[in-house]
Coordinates of C-alpha atoms in Angstrom, one line a residue:
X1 CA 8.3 11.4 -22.3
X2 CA 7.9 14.9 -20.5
X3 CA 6.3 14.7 -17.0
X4 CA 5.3 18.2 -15.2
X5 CA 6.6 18.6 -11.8
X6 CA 4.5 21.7 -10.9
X7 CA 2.5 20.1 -8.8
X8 CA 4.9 18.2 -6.6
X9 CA 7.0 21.4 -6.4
X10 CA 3.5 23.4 -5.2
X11 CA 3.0 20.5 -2.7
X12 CA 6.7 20.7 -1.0
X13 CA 6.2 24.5 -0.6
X14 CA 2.8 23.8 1.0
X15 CA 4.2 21.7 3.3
X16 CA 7.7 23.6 3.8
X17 CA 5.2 27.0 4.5
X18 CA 2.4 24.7 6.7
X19 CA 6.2 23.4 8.7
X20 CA 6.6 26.8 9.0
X21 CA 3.8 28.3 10.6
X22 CA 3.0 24.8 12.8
X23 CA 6.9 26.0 14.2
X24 CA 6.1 29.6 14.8
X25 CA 2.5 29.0 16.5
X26 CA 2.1 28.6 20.4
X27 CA 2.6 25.0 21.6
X28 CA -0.7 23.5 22.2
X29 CA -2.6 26.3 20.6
X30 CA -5.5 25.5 18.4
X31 CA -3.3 27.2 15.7
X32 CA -0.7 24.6 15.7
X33 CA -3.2 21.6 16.0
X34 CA -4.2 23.1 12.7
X35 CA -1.1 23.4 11.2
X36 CA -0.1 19.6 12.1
X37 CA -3.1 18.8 10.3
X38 CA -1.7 20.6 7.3
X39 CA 1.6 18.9 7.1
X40 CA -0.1 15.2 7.4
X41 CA -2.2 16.0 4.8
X42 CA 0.7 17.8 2.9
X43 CA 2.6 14.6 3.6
X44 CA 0.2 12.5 2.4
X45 CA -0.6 14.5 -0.6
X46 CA 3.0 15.2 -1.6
X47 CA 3.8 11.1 -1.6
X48 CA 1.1 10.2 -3.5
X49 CA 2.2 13.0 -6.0
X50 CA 5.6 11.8 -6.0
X51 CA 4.3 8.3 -6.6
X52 CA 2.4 8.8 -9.5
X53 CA 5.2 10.9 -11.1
X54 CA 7.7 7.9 -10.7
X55 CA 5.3 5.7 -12.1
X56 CA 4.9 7.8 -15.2
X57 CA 8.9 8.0 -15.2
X58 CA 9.0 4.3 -15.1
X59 CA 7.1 3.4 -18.1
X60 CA 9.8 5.3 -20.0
X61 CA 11.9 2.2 -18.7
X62 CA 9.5 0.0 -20.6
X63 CA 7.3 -0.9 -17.9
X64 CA 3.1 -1.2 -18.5
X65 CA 1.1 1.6 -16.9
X66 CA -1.1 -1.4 -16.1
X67 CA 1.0 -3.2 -14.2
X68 CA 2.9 -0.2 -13.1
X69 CA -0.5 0.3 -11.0
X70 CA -0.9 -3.2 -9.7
X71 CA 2.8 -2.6 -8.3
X72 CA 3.1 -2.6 -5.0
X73 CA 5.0 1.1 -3.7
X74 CA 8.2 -0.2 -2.2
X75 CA 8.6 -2.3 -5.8
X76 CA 8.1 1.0 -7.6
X77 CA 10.7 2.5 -5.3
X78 CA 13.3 -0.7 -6.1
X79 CA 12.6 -0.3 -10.1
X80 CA 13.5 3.8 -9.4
X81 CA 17.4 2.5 -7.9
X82 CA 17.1 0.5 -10.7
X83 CA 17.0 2.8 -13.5
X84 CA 19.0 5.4 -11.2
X85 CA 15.6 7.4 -10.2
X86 CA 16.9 7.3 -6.7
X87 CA 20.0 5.9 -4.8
X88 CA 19.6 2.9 -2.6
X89 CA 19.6 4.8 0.4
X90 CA 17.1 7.1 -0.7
X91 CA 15.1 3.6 -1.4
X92 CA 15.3 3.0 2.3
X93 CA 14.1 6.6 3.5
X94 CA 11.6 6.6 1.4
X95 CA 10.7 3.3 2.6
X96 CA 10.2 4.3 6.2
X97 CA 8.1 7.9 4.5
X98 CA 5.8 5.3 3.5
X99 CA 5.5 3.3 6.7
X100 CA 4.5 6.3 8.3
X101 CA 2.4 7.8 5.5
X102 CA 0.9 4.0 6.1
X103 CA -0.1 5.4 9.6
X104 CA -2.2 7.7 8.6
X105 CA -5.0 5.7 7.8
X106 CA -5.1 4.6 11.2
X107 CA -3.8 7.4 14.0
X108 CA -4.2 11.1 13.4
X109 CA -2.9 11.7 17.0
X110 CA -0.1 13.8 19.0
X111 CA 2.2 10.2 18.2
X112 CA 1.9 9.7 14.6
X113 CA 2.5 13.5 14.2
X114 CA 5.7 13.7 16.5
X115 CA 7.0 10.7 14.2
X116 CA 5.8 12.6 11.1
X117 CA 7.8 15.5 12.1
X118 CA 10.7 13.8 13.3
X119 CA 10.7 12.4 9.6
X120 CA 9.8 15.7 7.8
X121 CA 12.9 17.6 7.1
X122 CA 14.4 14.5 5.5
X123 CA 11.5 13.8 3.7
X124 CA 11.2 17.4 2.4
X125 CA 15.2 16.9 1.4
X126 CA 14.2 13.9 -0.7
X127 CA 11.4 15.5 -2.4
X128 CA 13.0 18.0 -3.6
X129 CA 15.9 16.1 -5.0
X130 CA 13.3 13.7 -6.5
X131 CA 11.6 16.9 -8.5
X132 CA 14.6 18.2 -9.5
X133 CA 15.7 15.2 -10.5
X134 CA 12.5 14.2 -12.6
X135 CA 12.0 18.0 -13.8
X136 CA 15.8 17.7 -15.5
X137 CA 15.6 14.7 -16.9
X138 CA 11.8 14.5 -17.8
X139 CA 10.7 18.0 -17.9
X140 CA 10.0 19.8 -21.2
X141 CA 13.0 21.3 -23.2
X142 CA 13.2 24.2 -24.2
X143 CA 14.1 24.4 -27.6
X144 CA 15.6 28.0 -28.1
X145 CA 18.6 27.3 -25.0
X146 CA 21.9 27.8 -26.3
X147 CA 24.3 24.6 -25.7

């Protein structure tokens, strides 16, 4: 199975850059309400990316797209320490990413976003790894490198 990562890796940049600029705007400017606003949505978009790229990694375990998609998140993160997609404390970050992507739905305010970037330079840590991870040992081979 090959799975592309360009995607996830555009997301974490968006969010690294939208981190960025949120850090380098006035406090309580407009600009950095804006920014915030970026890096939820980049934090929502860049889980759910993740997600489904796990779940398409998974079913090279033998496990049903189907069912794959009636999974439950935190069991798709357990079947990943599993087959060694992630380490068990990775699991348990990535647990509390998604109690606070959970959030979301529900509070948009100054709280939820001090929480979110609490969480955020862990979060970006773990991403990455995850990419790189999934990019080396699902990402297409190229053929013509020398061993």
């Amino acid at each position: 199975m090959i799975l592309n990562t360009d995607h996830l890796r555009r997301c974490i940049r968006t969010m690294q850059s939208s981190l960025t600029l949120y850090e380098q705007a006035e406090s309580e400017s407009i600009d950095q309400e804006v920014f915030r606003n970026a890096i939820v949505k980049g934090y929502e978009l860049t889980q759910e990316t993740a997600f489904k790229l796990l779940k398409k990694a998974l079913r090279d375990f033998g496990h049903g797209a189907k069912k794959l998609d009636a999974t439950p998140i935190k069991e798709i993160l357990r079947l990943a320490a599993t087959h060694d997609l992630m380490t068990l404390e990775e699991v348990e970050r990535w647990f509390a990413y998604r109690d606070n992507r959970n959030s979301t739905a529900h509070d948009y305010g100054e709280g939820f976003a001090k929480e979110t970037l609490v969480l955020l330079p862990g979060f970006i840590a773990d991403v990455t790894r995850l990419e790189a991870m999934l990019r080396e040992r699902f990402g297409e081979k190229d053929d013509n490198a020398q061993a």
